[in-house]
Coordinates of C-alpha atoms in Angstrom, one line a residue:
X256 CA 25.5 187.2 101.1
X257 CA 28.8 188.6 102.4
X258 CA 31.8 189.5 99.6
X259 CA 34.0 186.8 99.6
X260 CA 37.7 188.1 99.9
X261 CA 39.2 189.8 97.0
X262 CA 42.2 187.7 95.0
X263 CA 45.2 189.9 94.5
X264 CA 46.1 189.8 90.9
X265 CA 43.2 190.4 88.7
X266 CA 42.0 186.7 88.6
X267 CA 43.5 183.6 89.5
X268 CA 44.7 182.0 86.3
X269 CA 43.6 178.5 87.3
X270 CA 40.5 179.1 88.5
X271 CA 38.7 178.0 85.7
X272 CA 39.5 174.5 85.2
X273 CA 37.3 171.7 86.9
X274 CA 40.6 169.3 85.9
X275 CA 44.5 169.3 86.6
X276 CA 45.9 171.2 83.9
X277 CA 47.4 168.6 80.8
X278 CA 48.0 168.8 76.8
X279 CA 44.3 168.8 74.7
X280 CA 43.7 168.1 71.1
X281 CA 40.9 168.8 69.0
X282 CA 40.3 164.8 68.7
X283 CA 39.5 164.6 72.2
X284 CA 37.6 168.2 71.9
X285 CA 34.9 166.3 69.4
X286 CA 35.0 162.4 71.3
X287 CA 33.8 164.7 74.4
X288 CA 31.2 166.3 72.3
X289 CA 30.3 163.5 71.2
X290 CA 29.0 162.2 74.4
X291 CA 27.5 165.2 75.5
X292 CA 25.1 165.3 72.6
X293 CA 24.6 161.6 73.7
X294 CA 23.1 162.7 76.8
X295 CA 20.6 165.3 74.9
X296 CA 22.7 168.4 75.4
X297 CA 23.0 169.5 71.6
X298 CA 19.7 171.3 71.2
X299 CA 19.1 174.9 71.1
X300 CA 16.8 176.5 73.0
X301 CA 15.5 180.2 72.4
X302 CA 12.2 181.9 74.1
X303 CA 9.3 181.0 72.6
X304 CA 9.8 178.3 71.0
X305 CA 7.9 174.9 71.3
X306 CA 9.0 172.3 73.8
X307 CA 12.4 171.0 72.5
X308 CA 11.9 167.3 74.4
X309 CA 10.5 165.7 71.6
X310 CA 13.2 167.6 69.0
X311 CA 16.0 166.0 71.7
X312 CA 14.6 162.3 71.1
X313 CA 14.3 162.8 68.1
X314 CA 17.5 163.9 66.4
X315 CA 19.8 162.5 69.4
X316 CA 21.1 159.7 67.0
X317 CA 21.8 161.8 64.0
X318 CA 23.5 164.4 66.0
X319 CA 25.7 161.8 67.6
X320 CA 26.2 160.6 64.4
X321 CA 27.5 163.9 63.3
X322 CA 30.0 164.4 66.6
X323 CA 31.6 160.9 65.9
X324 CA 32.1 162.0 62.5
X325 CA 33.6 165.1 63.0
X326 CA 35.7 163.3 65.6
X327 CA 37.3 160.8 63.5
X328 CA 37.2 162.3 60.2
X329 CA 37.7 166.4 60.8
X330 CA 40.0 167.8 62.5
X331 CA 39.2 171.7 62.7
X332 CA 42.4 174.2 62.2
X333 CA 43.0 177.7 63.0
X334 CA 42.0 178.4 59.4
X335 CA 39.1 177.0 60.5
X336 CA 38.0 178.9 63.1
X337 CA 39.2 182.1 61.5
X338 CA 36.2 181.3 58.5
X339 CA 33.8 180.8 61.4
X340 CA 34.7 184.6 62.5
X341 CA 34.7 185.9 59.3
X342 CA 31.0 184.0 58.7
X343 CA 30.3 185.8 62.3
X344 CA 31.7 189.6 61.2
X345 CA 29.4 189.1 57.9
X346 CA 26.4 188.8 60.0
X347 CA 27.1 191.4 62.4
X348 CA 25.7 195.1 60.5
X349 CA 22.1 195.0 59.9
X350 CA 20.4 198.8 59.7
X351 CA 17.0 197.3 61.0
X352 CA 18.5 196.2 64.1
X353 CA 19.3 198.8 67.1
X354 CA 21.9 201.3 65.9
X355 CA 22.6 199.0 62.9
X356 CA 24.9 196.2 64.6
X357 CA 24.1 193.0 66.6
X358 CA 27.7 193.0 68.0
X359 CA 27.2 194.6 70.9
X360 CA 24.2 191.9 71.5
X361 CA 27.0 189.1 70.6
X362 CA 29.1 190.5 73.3
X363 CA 26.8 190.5 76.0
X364 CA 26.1 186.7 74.9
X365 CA 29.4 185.9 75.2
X366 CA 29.6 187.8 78.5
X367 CA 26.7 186.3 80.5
X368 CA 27.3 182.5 78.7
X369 CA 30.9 182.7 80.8
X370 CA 29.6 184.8 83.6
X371 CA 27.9 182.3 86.1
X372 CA 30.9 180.8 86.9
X373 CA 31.7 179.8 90.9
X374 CA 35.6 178.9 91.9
X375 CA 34.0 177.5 94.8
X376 CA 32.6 174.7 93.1
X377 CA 33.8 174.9 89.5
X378 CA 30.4 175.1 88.5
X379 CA 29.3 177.5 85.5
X380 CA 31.0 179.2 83.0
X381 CA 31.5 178.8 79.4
X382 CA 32.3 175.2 78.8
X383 CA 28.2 173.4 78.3
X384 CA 26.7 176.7 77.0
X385 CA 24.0 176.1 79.3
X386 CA 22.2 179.2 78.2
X387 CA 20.9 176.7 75.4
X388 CA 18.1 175.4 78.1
X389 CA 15.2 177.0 78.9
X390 CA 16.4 176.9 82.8
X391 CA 18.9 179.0 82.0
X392 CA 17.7 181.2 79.2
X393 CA 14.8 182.5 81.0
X394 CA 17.0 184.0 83.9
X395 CA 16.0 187.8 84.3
X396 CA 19.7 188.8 83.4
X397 CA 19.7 186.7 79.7
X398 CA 16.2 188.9 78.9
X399 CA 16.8 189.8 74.9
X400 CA 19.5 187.4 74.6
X401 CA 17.2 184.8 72.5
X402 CA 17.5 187.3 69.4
X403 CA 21.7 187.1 69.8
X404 CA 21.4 183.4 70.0
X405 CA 18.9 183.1 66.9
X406 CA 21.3 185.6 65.0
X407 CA 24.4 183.3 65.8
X408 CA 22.5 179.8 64.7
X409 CA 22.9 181.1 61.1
X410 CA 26.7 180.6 61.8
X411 CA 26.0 177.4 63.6
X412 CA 24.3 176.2 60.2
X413 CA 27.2 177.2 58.4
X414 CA 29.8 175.4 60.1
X415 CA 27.7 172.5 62.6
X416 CA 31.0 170.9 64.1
X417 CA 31.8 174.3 66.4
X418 CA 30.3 173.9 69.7
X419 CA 27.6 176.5 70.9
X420 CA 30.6 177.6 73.8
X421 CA 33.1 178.2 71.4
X422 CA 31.1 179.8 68.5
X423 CA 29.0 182.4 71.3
X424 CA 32.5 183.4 73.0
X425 CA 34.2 183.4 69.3
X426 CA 30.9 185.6 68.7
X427 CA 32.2 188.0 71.2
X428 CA 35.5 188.6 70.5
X429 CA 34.2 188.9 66.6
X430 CA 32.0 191.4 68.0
X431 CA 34.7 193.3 69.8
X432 CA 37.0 193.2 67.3
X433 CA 35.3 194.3 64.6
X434 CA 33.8 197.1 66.3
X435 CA 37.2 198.5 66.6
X436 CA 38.2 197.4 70.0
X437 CA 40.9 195.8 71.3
X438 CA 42.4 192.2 70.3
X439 CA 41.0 189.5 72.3
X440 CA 42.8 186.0 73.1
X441 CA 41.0 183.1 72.5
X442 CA 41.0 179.5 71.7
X443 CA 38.3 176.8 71.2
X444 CA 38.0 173.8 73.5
X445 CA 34.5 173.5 75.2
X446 CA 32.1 171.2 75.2
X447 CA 28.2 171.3 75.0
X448 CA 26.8 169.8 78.0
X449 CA 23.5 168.8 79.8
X450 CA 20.7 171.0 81.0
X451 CA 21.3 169.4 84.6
X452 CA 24.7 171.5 84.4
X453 CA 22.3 174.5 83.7
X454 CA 23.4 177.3 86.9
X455 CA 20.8 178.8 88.8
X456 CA 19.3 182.0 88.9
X457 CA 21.0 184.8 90.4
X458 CA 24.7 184.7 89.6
X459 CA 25.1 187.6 86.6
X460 CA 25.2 191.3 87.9
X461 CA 21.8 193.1 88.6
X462 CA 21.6 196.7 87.4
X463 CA 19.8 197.7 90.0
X464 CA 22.5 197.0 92.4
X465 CA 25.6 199.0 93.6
X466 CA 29.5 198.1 95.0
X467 CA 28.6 195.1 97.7
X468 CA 26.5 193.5 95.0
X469 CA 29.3 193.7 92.1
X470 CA 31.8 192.7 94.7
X471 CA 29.7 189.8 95.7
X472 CA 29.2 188.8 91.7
X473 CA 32.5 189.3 90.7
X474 CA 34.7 187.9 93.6
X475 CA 32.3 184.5 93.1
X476 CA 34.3 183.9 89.5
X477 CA 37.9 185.0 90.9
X478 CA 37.8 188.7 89.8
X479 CA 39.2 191.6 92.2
X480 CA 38.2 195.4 91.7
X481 CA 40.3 196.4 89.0
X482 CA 38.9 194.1 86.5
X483 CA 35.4 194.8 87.7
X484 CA 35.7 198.3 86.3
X485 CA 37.6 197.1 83.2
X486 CA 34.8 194.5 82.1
X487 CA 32.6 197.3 83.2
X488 CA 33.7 198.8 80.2
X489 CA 32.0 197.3 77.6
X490 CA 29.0 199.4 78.2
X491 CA 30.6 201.8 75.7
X492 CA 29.1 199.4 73.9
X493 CA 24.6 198.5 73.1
X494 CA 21.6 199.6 74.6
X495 CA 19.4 198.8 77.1
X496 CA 15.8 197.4 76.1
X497 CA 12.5 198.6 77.8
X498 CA 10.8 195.1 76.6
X499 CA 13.7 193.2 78.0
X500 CA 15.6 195.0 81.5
X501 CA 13.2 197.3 81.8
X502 CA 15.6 200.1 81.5
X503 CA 15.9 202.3 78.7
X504 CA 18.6 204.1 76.2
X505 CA 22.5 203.9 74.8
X506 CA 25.3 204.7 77.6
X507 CA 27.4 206.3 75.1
X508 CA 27.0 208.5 71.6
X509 CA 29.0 205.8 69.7
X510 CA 27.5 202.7 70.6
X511 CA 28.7 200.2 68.0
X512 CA 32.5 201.4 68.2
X513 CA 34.6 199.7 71.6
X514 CA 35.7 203.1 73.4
X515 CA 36.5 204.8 76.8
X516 CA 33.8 207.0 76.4
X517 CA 31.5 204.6 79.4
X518 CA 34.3 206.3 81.5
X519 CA 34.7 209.5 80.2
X520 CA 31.3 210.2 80.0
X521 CA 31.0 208.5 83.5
X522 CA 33.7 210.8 85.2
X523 CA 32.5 214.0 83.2
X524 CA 29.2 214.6 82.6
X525 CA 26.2 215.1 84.8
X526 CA 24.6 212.4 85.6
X527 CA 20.8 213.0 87.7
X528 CA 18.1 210.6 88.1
X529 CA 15.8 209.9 85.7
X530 CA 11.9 210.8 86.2
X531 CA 9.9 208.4 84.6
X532 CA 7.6 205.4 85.4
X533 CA 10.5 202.4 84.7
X534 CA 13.3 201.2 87.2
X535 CA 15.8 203.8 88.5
X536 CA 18.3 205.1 86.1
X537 CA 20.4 208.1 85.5
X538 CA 20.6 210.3 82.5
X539 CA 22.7 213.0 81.4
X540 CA 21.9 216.7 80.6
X541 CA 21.1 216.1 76.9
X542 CA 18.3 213.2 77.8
X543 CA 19.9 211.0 75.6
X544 CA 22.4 208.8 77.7
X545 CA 21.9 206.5 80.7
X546 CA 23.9 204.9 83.2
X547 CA 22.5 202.3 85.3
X548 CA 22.9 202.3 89.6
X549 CA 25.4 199.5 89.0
X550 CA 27.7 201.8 86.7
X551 CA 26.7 204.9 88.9
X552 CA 28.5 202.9 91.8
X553 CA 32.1 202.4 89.9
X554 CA 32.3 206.4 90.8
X555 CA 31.0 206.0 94.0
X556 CA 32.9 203.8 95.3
X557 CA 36.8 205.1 96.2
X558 CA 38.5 202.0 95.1
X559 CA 36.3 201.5 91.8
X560 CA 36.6 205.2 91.3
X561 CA 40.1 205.2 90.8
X562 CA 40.2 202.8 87.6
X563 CA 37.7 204.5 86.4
X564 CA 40.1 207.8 86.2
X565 CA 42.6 205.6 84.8
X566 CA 40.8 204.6 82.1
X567 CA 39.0 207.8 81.4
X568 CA 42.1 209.1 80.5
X569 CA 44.4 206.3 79.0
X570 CA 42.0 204.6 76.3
X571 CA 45.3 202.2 75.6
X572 CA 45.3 201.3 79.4
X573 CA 41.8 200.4 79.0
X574 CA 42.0 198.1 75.7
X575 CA 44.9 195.8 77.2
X576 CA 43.3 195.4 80.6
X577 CA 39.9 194.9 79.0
X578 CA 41.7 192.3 76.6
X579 CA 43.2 190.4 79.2
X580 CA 40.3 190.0 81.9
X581 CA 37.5 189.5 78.8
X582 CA 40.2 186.7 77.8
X583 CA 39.9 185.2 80.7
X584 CA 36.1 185.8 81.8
X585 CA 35.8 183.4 78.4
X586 CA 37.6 180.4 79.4
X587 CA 35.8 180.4 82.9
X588 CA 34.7 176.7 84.0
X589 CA 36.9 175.2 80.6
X590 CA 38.8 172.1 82.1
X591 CA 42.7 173.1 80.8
X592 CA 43.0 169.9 78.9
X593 CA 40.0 170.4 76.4
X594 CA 41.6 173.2 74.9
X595 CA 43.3 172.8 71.6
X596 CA 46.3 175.1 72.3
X597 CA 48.3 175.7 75.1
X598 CA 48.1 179.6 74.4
X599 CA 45.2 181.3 73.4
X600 CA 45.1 182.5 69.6
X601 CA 45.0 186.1 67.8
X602 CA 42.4 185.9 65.5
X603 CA 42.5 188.1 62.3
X604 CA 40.0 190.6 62.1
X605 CA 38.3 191.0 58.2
X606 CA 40.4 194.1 57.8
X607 CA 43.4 192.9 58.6
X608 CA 42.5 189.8 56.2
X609 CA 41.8 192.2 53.4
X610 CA 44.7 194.3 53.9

């Protein structure tokens, strides 16, 4: 499929909303949820597990039960939400885990639960957390993502009036945050919906892929080519998974701390193909690094290239552009008027809370 033309300032800020822009409250946030769990949408899927269509008949009355409630009775603050990212940031270090952190697995939750957005249709994005269906959640790209969504439901239990879309994007910017990186707008607002508003296959990024395909994925949710490299970025953060994308190893040396080094390393070091019986993948003189063919294009490319200089060298440049286009990747497919605030919020990160 062709690249659809390129929008001109990063993203186009009303791209996301399926409605005409109005005021939202948090009353209206919980009747809506309300009638989503009506229709079934509340349970939560992960691979594996037994067939969840008796679970939805099951417990479809209680949860409803539980939605009106919270509708009429609790009206969630900022105060609020801040306990549900400190309940995140307590669950995020774990030393039997990867490199001792599921954040960077959090991250890549929130990434690919907003990612599947289309402005052509509205269709996608954050607002149902359609990832919760096995439709969705068995998609190629969400491989591994089951463990990220059984880590967050211990949150979930903690606090059962957040909706899956807010508390896996709240995961995100938790994740970020915490893991020294840069402040990241957010509010709450979405809904759980249906598993008929699951997306189809196909519309996250393939690794495998180079410029024409990023283009093609990123254009789709309203993105131009600078904030392709910049969300490119948060491969300074995780691993790749054998058992899960088939390829293999950390991109950086630091891979629980938000850094430049995907660009700097990127830009500077040497990068050849790897010999070995998995999918194609570069590695770096030492054997310990990788890049995938999709990062290896950002340098091959002229126009990606030149971000990626910028933000090799301006690690500040980096952090505000990532903070802004990750903002807004979040709030893909939210209708305007479900969100609680008219401007997105800062929250507190635990060391600013204990300082």
């Amino acid at each position: 499929m062709p690249a659809a033309s390129p929008v001109t300032r990063g993203v186009i800020h009303s791209r996301g909303y399926a409605t005409a822009p109005g005021g939202g409250s948090n009353t209206l946030l919980y009747l809506l949820g309300a009638a989503a769990v009506a229709g079934g949408g509340y349970w939560y899927y992960s691979a594996g597990s037994a067939s969840n269509v008796g679970k939805e008949a099951g417990t479809a009355a209680k949860s409803v039960a539980q939605a009106v409630k919270a509708a009429t009775k609790f009206t969630p603050t900022k105060d609020d939400y801040q306990k549900v990212y400190n309940a995140i940031a307590d669950i995020l270090e774990d030393n039997d885990y990867d490199d001792g952190s599921y954040g960077p697995v959090l991250v890549r939750l929130a990434w690919h639960s907003s990612g599947t957005y289309d402005k052509n249709d509205g269709s996608g994005g954050s607002n149902y957390a359609t990832m919760r269906f096995p439709s969705e959640a068995t998609h190629g790209a969400n491989a591994g993502l089951d463990v990220a969504r059984a880590k967050i439901e211990t949150v979930k239990e903690k606090f059962p009036w957040i909706s899956y879309g807010d508390l896996w994007t709240l995961g995100g910017v938790a994740a970020i945050q915490e893991m020294q990186g840069p402040k990241i707008p957010w509010r709450p607002g979405r809904i759980d919906g249906y598993a008929k508003d699951a997306t189809p296959d196909g519309r996250l990024p393939d690794a495998s892929k180079v410029a024409d395909h990023l283009r093609t994925i990123f254009y789709r949710m309203g993105f131009d080519d600078h904030a392709i490299v910049a969300l490119s970025g948060a491969h300074a953060l995780g691993r790749c998974h054998r058992n899960r994308s088939g390829f293999d190893g950390p991109w950086t040396f630091s891979p629980t701390t938000f850094t430049n080094d995907f660009f700097t390393l990127l830009m500077n070091d040497k990068w050849t193909w790897r010999k070995w019986d998995g999918p194609r993948q570069l590695q770096d003189k030492t054997k310990t690094l990788m890049m995938l063919p999709s990062d290896f294009a950002l340098v091959q490319d002229k126009e990606f290239k030149k971000w990626v200089k910028v933000y090799a060298a301006d690690q500040d440049k980096f952090f505000a552009d990532f903070s802004l286009y990750f903002s807004e990747l979040l709030e893909l497919g939210v209708p305007r008027a479900q969100f609680v605030s008219s401007e997105p919020w800062i929250m507190k990160s635990t060391e600013e809370q204990s300082s």
